[in-house]
PDB file of C-alpha atoms in Angstrom:
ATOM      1  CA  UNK L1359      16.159 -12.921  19.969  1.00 59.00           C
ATOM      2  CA  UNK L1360      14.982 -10.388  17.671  1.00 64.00           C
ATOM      3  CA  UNK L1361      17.383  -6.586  17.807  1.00 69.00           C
ATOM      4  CA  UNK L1362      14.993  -3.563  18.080  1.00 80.00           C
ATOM      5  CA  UNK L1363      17.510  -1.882  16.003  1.00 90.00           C
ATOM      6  CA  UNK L1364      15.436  -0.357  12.702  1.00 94.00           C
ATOM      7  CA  UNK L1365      17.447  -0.250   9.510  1.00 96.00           C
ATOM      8  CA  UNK L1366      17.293   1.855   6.863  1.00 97.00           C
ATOM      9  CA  UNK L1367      17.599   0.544   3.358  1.00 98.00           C
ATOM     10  CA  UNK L1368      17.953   2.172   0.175  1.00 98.00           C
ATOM     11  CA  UNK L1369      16.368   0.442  -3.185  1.00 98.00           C
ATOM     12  CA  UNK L1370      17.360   1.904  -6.370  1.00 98.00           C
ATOM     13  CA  UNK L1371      17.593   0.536  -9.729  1.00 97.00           C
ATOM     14  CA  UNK L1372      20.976  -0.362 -11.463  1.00 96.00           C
ATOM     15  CA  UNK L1373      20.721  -2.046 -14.610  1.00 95.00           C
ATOM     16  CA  UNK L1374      18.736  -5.003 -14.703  1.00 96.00           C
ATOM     17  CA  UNK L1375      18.604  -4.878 -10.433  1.00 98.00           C
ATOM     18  CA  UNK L1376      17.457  -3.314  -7.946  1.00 98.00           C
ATOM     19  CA  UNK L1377      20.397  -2.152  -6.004  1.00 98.00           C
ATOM     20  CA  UNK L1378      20.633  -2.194  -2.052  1.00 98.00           C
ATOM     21  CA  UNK L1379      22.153  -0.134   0.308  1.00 98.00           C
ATOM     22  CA  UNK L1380      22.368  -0.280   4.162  1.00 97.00           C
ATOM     23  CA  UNK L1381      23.667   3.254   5.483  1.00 96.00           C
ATOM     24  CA  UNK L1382      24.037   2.522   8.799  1.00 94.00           C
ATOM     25  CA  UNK L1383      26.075  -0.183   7.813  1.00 95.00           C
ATOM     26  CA  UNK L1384      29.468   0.625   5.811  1.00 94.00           C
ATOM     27  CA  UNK L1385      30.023  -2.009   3.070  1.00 93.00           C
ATOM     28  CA  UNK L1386      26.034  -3.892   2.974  1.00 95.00           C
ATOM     29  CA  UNK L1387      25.092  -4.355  -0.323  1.00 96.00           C
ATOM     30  CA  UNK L1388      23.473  -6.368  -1.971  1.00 98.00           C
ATOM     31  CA  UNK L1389      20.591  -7.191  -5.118  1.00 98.00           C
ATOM     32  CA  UNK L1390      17.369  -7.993  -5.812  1.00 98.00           C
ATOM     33  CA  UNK L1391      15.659  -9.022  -9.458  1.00 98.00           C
ATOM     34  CA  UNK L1392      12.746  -7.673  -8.341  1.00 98.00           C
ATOM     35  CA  UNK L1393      11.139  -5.716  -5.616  1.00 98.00           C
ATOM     36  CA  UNK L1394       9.385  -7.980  -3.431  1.00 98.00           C
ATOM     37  CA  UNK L1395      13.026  -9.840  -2.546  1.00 98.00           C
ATOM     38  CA  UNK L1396      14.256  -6.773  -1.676  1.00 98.00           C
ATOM     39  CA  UNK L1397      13.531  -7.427   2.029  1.00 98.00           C
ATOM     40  CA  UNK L1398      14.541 -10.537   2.390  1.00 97.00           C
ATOM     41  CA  UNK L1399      17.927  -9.832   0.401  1.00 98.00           C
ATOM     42  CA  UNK L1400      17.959  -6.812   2.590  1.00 98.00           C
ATOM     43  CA  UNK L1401      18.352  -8.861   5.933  1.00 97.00           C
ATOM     44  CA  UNK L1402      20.523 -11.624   4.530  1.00 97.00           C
ATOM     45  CA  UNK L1403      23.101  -8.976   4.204  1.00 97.00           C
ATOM     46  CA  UNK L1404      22.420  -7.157   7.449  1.00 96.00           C
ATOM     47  CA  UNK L1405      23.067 -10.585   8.826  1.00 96.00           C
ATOM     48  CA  UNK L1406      26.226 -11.486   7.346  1.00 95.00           C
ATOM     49  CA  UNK L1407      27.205  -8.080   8.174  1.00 94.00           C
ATOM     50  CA  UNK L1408      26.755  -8.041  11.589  1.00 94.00           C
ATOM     51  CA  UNK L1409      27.553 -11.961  12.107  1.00 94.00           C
ATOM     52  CA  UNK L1410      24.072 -12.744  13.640  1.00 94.00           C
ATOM     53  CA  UNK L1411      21.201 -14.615  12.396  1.00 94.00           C
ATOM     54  CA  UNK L1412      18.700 -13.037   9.752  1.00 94.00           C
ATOM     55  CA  UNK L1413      15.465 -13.888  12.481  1.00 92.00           C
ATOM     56  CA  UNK L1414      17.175 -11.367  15.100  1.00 94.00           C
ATOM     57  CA  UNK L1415      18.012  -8.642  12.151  1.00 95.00           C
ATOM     58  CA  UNK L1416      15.550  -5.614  13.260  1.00 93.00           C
ATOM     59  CA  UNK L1417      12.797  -3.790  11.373  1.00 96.00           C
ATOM     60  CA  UNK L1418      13.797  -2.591   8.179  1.00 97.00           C
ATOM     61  CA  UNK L1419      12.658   0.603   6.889  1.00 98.00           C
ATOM     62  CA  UNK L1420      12.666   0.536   2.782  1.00 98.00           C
ATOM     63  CA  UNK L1421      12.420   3.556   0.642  1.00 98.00           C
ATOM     64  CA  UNK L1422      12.499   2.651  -3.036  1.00 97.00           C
ATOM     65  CA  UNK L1423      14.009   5.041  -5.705  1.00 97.00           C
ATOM     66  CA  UNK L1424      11.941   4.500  -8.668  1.00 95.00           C
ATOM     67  CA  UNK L1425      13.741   5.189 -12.186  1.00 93.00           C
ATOM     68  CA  UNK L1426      13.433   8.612 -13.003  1.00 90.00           C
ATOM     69  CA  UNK L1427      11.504   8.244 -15.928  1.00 91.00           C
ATOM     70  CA  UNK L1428       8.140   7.091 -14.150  1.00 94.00           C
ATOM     71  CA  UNK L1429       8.955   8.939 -10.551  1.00 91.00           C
ATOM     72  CA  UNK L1430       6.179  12.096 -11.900  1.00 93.00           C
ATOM     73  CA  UNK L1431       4.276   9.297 -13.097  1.00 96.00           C
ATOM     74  CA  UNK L1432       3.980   7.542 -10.132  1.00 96.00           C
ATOM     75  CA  UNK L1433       3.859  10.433  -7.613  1.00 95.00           C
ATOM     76  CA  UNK L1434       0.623  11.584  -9.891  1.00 96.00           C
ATOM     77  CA  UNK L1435      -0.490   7.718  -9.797  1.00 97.00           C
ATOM     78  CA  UNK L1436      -0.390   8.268  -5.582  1.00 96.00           C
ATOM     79  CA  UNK L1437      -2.334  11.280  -5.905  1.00 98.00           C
ATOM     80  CA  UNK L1438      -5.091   9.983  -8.361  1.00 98.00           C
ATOM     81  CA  UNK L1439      -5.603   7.236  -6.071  1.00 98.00           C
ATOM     82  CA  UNK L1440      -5.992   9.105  -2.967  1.00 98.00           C
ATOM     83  CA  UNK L1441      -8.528  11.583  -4.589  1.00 98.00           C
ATOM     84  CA  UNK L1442     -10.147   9.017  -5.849  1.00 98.00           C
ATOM     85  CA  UNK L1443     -10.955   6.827  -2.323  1.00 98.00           C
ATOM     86  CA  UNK L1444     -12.017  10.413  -0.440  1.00 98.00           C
ATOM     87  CA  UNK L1445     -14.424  10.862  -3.777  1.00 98.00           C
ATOM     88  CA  UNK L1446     -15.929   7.194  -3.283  1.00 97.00           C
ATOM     89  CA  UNK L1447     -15.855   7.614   0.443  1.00 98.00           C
ATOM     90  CA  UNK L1448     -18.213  11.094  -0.076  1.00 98.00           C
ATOM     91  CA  UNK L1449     -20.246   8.874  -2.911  1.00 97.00           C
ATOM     92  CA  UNK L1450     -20.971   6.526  -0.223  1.00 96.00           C
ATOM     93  CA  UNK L1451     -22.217   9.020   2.674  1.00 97.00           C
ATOM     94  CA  UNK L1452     -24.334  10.797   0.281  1.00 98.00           C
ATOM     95  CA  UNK L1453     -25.889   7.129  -0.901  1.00 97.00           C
ATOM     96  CA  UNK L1454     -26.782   6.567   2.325  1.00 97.00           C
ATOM     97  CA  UNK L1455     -28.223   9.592   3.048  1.00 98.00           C
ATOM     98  CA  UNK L1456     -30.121   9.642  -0.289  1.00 98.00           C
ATOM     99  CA  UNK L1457     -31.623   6.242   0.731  1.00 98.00           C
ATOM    100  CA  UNK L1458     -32.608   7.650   3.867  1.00 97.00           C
ATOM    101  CA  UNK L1459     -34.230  10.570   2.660  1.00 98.00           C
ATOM    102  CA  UNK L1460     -36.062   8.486  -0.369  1.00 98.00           C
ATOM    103  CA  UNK L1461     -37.081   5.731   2.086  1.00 97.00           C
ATOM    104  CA  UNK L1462     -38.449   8.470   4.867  1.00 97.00           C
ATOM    105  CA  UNK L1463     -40.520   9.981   1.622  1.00 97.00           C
ATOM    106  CA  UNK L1464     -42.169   6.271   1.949  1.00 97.00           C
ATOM    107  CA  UNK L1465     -40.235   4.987  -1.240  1.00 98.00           C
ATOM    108  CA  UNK L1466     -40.076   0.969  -1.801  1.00 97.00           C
ATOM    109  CA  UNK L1467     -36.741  -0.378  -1.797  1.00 96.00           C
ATOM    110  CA  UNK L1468     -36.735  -1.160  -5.460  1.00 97.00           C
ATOM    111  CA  UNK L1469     -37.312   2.343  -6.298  1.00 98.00           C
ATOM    112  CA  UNK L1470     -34.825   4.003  -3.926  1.00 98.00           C
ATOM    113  CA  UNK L1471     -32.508   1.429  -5.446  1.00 97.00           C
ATOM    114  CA  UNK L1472     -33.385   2.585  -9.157  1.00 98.00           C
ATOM    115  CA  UNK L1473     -32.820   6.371  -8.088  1.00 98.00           C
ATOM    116  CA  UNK L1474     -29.380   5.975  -6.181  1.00 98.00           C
ATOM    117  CA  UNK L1475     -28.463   3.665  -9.482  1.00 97.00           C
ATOM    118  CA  UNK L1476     -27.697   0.186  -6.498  1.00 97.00           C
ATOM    119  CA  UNK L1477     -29.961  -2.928  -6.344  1.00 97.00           C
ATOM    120  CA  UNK L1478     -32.991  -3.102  -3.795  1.00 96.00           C
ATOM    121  CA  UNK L1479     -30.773  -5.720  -1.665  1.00 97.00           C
ATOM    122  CA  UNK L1480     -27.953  -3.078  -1.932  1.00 97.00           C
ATOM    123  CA  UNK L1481     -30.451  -0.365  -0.334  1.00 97.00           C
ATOM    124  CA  UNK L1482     -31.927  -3.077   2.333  1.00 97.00           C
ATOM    125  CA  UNK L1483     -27.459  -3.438   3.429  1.00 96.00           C
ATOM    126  CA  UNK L1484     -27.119   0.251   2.947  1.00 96.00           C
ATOM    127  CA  UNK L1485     -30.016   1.369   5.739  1.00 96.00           C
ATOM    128  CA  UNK L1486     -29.687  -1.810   8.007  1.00 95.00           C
ATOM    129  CA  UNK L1487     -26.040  -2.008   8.216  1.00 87.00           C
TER     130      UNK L1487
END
C-alpha cells in the first residue's frame, strides 16, 4: 500500500554528487552520480528511514539546486524556451490563416504553399485538419 504522504527533497551538488536531503525527515541523506537517480536514491532512503518498503514511499516532490555558476544561465535557458513555443504557436495561427485567406483568393495549393514558405501537402494538413 502506497502512503499519500508527499516528500520534499532537496538536490544540490557537492563535489562530484548530487547531494540529497529529505527535510521532513531528520537524518535522510543520501547521493546520486547523476540526476535522473536522484528519485530512486531519494525513496531508497525514505524507505530505510521510515522502515517500510520503497513501493509504499509517497510522491516525492524534487527541487534541484543547480551550481551557481549556470543557475542565470539556465533560468534565461527557461525563458528563451518559453518565448520561443508562444512565438511558434502565433507562427502557426497566422499560417493557417494565411492559407485560408490565399486559398479563399482561389490560390492552388502549390502556390499558397510557396507563399507561406510549407509544401502543398503541408497546406492540404494545414486547411483539412
Amino acid at each position: 500500500m502506497r502512503s499519500e504522504q508527499a516528500y520534499q527533497v532537496e538536490v544540490v551538488r557537492s563535489g562530484d554528487w548530487w547531494a540529497i536531503t529529505v527535510p521532513e525527515l531528520d537524518g535522510v541523506f543520501s547521493q546520486a552520480k547523476r540526476l535522473d537517480q536522484v528519485e530512486s536514491q531519494a525513496r531508497e532512503a525514505i524507505a530505510m528511514m521510515l522502515d517500510i518498503d520503497e513501493t509504499a514511499v509517497g510522491p516525492l516532490k524534487i527541487h534541484i539546486t543547480p551550481p551557481a555558476t549556470a543557475s542565470d544561465l539556465l533560468e534565461t535557458l527557461r525563458t528563451s524556451v518559453t518565448v520561443a513555443a508562444e512565438t511558434e504557436a502565433k507562427a502557426a495561427r497566422i499560417r493557417l490563416e494565411a492559407a485560408m485567406a490565399l486559398r479563399a483568393e482561389g490560390l492552388p495549393m502549390r502556390d499558397v504553399g510557396t507563399l507561406i514558405g510549407v509544401s502543398h501537402q503541408r497546406v492540404h494538413q494545414l486547411l483539412t485538419g
